[in-house]
């Protein structure tokens, strides 16, 4: 067992004991922040962090789409929405986190990120609240691109499908910025620098001690 530290900046500090691989699933990147469109991180701010701390950043665009029916992502917990990400954006995050990328997806093919680590086959249908379309999911992955505190039901679609949904639901978009770098997961200077920059919805930092 190893101790993983999860920092929720400006809120609380948690120290959890998990196997190393499980800890990486809690917060897969060094630092991650969910950003509303009203308070985005500027390109210059992202570049400044990359240069000062030898980090690489991925600015992810997601769509939070409401569901017609709530979906159980665990035995007791439900979600009224899914977070949709494009395949290219997902693979960019996998490269950042040094994990295996997904292969090409066809237009109506979707992949669900498992909340619980499982290799069992899936057959899920997500009907959007307006009833306009249903996403069929027959594949799943255990490699979550984001902390589950930021995105608990993540669905990966082809770039073409993402662009189609983005045009149809322009007000559903939001961003998550992920930073990663060598030996940065327990860097206190990085934490303090980000706290001084601004306060976002939720900022997570994980360390392996």
CSV table of N, CA, C and O in Angstrom, one decimal, residues 55-103:
chain,number,residue,atom,x,y,z
A,55,UNK,N,5.9,21.9,-16.6
A,55,UNK,CA,4.7,21.1,-16.7
A,55,UNK,C,4.2,21.1,-18.2
A,55,UNK,O,4.6,22.0,-19.0
A,56,UNK,N,3.4,20.2,-18.5
A,56,UNK,CA,2.6,20.2,-19.8
A,56,UNK,C,1.2,20.3,-19.4
A,56,UNK,O,0.7,19.6,-18.5
A,57,UNK,N,0.4,21.1,-20.1
A,57,UNK,CA,-1.0,21.3,-19.9
A,57,UNK,C,-1.8,20.8,-21.0
A,57,UNK,O,-1.4,20.9,-22.2
A,58,UNK,N,-3.0,20.2,-20.7
A,58,UNK,CA,-4.0,19.9,-21.7
A,58,UNK,C,-5.3,20.6,-21.3
A,58,UNK,O,-5.8,20.4,-20.2
A,59,UNK,N,-5.8,21.5,-22.2
A,59,UNK,CA,-7.1,22.2,-21.9
A,59,UNK,C,-8.2,21.4,-22.6
A,59,UNK,O,-8.3,21.4,-23.8
A,60,UNK,N,-9.0,20.7,-21.8
A,60,UNK,CA,-10.0,19.8,-22.4
A,60,UNK,C,-11.4,20.5,-22.4
A,60,UNK,O,-11.8,21.2,-21.5
A,61,UNK,N,-12.0,20.3,-23.6
A,61,UNK,CA,-13.4,20.9,-23.7
A,61,UNK,C,-14.4,19.7,-23.6
A,61,UNK,O,-14.3,18.7,-24.3
A,62,UNK,N,-15.4,19.9,-22.7
A,62,UNK,CA,-16.4,18.9,-22.5
A,62,UNK,C,-17.8,19.4,-22.7
A,62,UNK,O,-18.0,20.6,-22.7
A,63,UNK,N,-18.7,18.5,-22.9
A,63,UNK,CA,-20.1,18.9,-22.9
A,63,UNK,C,-20.9,18.1,-21.8
A,63,UNK,O,-20.8,16.9,-21.7
A,64,UNK,N,-21.5,18.9,-20.9
A,64,UNK,CA,-22.3,18.3,-19.8
A,64,UNK,C,-23.8,18.2,-20.3
A,64,UNK,O,-24.5,19.2,-20.4
A,65,UNK,N,-24.2,17.0,-20.7
A,65,UNK,CA,-25.5,16.8,-21.3
A,65,UNK,C,-26.5,16.1,-20.3
A,65,UNK,O,-26.2,15.0,-19.8
A,66,UNK,N,-27.6,16.7,-20.1
A,66,UNK,CA,-28.6,16.2,-19.2
A,66,UNK,C,-29.3,14.9,-19.8
A,66,UNK,O,-29.5,14.8,-21.0
A,67,UNK,N,-29.6,14.0,-18.9
A,67,UNK,CA,-30.2,12.7,-19.3
A,67,UNK,C,-31.7,12.7,-19.1
A,67,UNK,O,-32.2,13.4,-18.2
A,68,UNK,N,-32.4,11.9,-19.9
A,68,UNK,CA,-33.8,11.8,-19.7
A,68,UNK,C,-34.1,11.1,-18.4
A,68,UNK,O,-35.1,11.4,-17.7
A,69,UNK,N,-33.3,10.1,-18.1
A,69,UNK,CA,-33.5,9.3,-16.8
A,69,UNK,C,-32.1,9.3,-16.1
A,69,UNK,O,-31.1,9.2,-16.7
A,70,UNK,N,-32.2,9.4,-14.8
A,70,UNK,CA,-31.0,9.3,-14.0
A,70,UNK,C,-30.3,7.9,-14.2
A,70,UNK,O,-31.0,6.9,-14.4
A,71,UNK,N,-29.0,7.9,-14.2
A,71,UNK,CA,-28.2,6.7,-14.4
A,71,UNK,C,-27.4,6.3,-13.2
A,71,UNK,O,-26.7,7.1,-12.6
A,72,UNK,N,-27.5,5.0,-12.8
A,72,UNK,CA,-26.7,4.6,-11.6
A,72,UNK,C,-25.3,4.2,-12.1
A,72,UNK,O,-25.0,3.3,-12.8
A,73,UNK,N,-24.3,5.1,-11.6
A,73,UNK,CA,-22.9,4.8,-11.9
A,73,UNK,C,-22.3,3.9,-10.8
A,73,UNK,O,-21.2,3.4,-10.9
A,74,UNK,N,-23.1,3.7,-9.7
A,74,UNK,CA,-22.7,2.8,-8.6
A,74,UNK,C,-24.0,2.2,-8.1
A,74,UNK,O,-25.1,2.6,-8.5
A,75,UNK,N,-24.0,1.3,-7.1
A,75,UNK,CA,-25.2,0.7,-6.6
A,75,UNK,C,-26.1,1.7,-6.0
A,75,UNK,O,-27.4,1.5,-6.0
A,76,UNK,N,-25.6,2.8,-5.4
A,76,UNK,CA,-26.4,3.7,-4.7
A,76,UNK,C,-26.4,5.1,-5.2
A,76,UNK,O,-27.3,5.9,-4.9
A,77,UNK,N,-25.5,5.4,-6.1
A,77,UNK,CA,-25.3,6.8,-6.6
A,77,UNK,C,-25.8,6.9,-8.1
A,77,UNK,O,-25.5,6.1,-8.9
A,78,UNK,N,-26.5,8.0,-8.3
A,78,UNK,CA,-27.0,8.3,-9.7
A,78,UNK,C,-26.4,9.6,-10.2
A,78,UNK,O,-26.0,10.5,-9.5
A,79,UNK,N,-26.5,9.8,-11.5
A,79,UNK,CA,-26.1,11.0,-12.2
A,79,UNK,C,-27.2,11.4,-13.1
A,79,UNK,O,-27.8,10.6,-13.8
A,80,UNK,N,-27.5,12.7,-13.2
A,80,UNK,CA,-28.6,13.2,-14.1
A,80,UNK,C,-28.0,13.7,-15.4
A,80,UNK,O,-28.7,14.3,-16.3
A,81,UNK,N,-26.7,13.5,-15.6
A,81,UNK,CA,-26.0,14.0,-16.8
A,81,UNK,C,-24.8,13.1,-17.2
A,81,UNK,O,-24.3,12.3,-16.3
A,82,UNK,N,-24.3,13.3,-18.4
A,82,UNK,CA,-23.0,12.6,-18.8
A,82,UNK,C,-22.1,13.8,-19.2
A,82,UNK,O,-22.5,14.8,-19.7
A,83,UNK,N,-20.8,13.5,-19.1
A,83,UNK,CA,-19.8,14.5,-19.6
A,83,UNK,C,-19.1,13.9,-20.8
A,83,UNK,O,-18.5,12.8,-20.8
A,84,UNK,N,-19.3,14.5,-21.9
A,84,UNK,CA,-18.9,14.0,-23.2
A,84,UNK,C,-17.6,14.7,-23.6
A,84,UNK,O,-17.4,15.9,-23.6
A,85,UNK,N,-16.6,13.8,-24.0
A,85,UNK,CA,-15.3,14.3,-24.5
A,85,UNK,C,-15.0,13.7,-25.8
A,85,UNK,O,-15.4,12.5,-26.1
A,86,UNK,N,-14.3,14.4,-26.7
A,86,UNK,CA,-13.9,13.8,-28.0
A,86,UNK,C,-12.7,12.9,-27.9
A,86,UNK,O,-11.9,12.9,-26.9
A,87,UNK,N,-12.6,11.9,-28.8
A,87,UNK,CA,-11.6,10.9,-28.8
A,87,UNK,C,-10.2,11.6,-28.9
A,87,UNK,O,-9.3,11.2,-28.1
A,88,UNK,N,-10.0,12.6,-29.7
A,88,UNK,CA,-8.7,13.2,-29.8
A,88,UNK,C,-8.3,13.9,-28.5
A,88,UNK,O,-7.1,13.9,-28.1
A,89,UNK,N,-9.2,14.5,-27.9
A,89,UNK,CA,-9.0,15.2,-26.6
A,89,UNK,C,-8.6,14.2,-25.5
A,89,UNK,O,-7.7,14.3,-24.7
A,90,UNK,N,-9.4,13.1,-25.5
A,90,UNK,CA,-9.1,12.0,-24.5
A,90,UNK,C,-7.7,11.4,-24.8
A,90,UNK,O,-7.0,11.2,-23.8
A,91,UNK,N,-7.4,11.1,-26.0
A,91,UNK,CA,-6.0,10.6,-26.3
A,91,UNK,C,-4.9,11.5,-26.0
A,91,UNK,O,-3.8,11.1,-25.6
A,92,UNK,N,-5.2,12.8,-26.1
A,92,UNK,CA,-4.2,13.8,-25.7
A,92,UNK,C,-3.9,13.7,-24.2
A,92,UNK,O,-2.8,13.8,-23.7
A,93,UNK,N,-5.0,13.5,-23.4
A,93,UNK,CA,-4.8,13.3,-22.0
A,93,UNK,C,-4.1,12.0,-21.6
A,93,UNK,O,-3.3,12.0,-20.7
A,94,UNK,N,-4.4,11.0,-22.4
A,94,UNK,CA,-3.7,9.7,-22.1
A,94,UNK,C,-2.2,9.8,-22.4
A,94,UNK,O,-1.4,9.3,-21.7
A,95,UNK,N,-1.9,10.6,-23.4
A,95,UNK,CA,-0.4,10.9,-23.7
A,95,UNK,C,0.2,11.7,-22.6
A,95,UNK,O,1.3,11.4,-22.2
A,96,UNK,N,-0.5,12.6,-22.1
A,96,UNK,CA,0.0,13.5,-21.0
A,96,UNK,C,0.2,12.6,-19.7
A,96,UNK,O,1.2,12.8,-19.0
A,97,UNK,N,-0.7,11.6,-19.5
A,97,UNK,CA,-0.6,10.8,-18.3
A,97,UNK,C,0.2,9.5,-18.5
A,97,UNK,O,0.2,8.6,-17.7
A,98,UNK,N,0.8,9.3,-19.7
A,98,UNK,CA,1.6,8.2,-20.1
A,98,UNK,C,0.7,6.9,-20.0
A,98,UNK,O,1.2,5.9,-19.4
A,99,UNK,N,-0.5,6.9,-20.5
A,99,UNK,CA,-1.3,5.7,-20.5
A,99,UNK,C,-1.8,5.4,-22.0
A,99,UNK,O,-1.6,6.2,-22.9
A,100,UNK,N,-2.3,4.2,-22.1
A,100,UNK,CA,-2.7,3.7,-23.4
A,100,UNK,C,-3.9,4.5,-24.0
A,100,UNK,O,-4.8,4.8,-23.4
A,101,UNK,N,-3.7,4.8,-25.3
A,101,UNK,CA,-4.7,5.6,-26.0
A,101,UNK,C,-5.7,4.6,-26.7
A,101,UNK,O,-5.5,3.5,-26.9
A,102,UNK,N,-6.9,5.2,-26.9
A,102,UNK,CA,-8.0,4.4,-27.6
A,102,UNK,C,-7.8,4.5,-29.1
A,102,UNK,O,-7.3,5.5,-29.7
A,103,UNK,N,-8.3,3.5,-29.8
A,103,UNK,CA,-8.3,3.5,-31.2
A,103,UNK,C,-9.4,4.3,-31.8
A,103,UNK,O,-10.3,4.7,-31.1
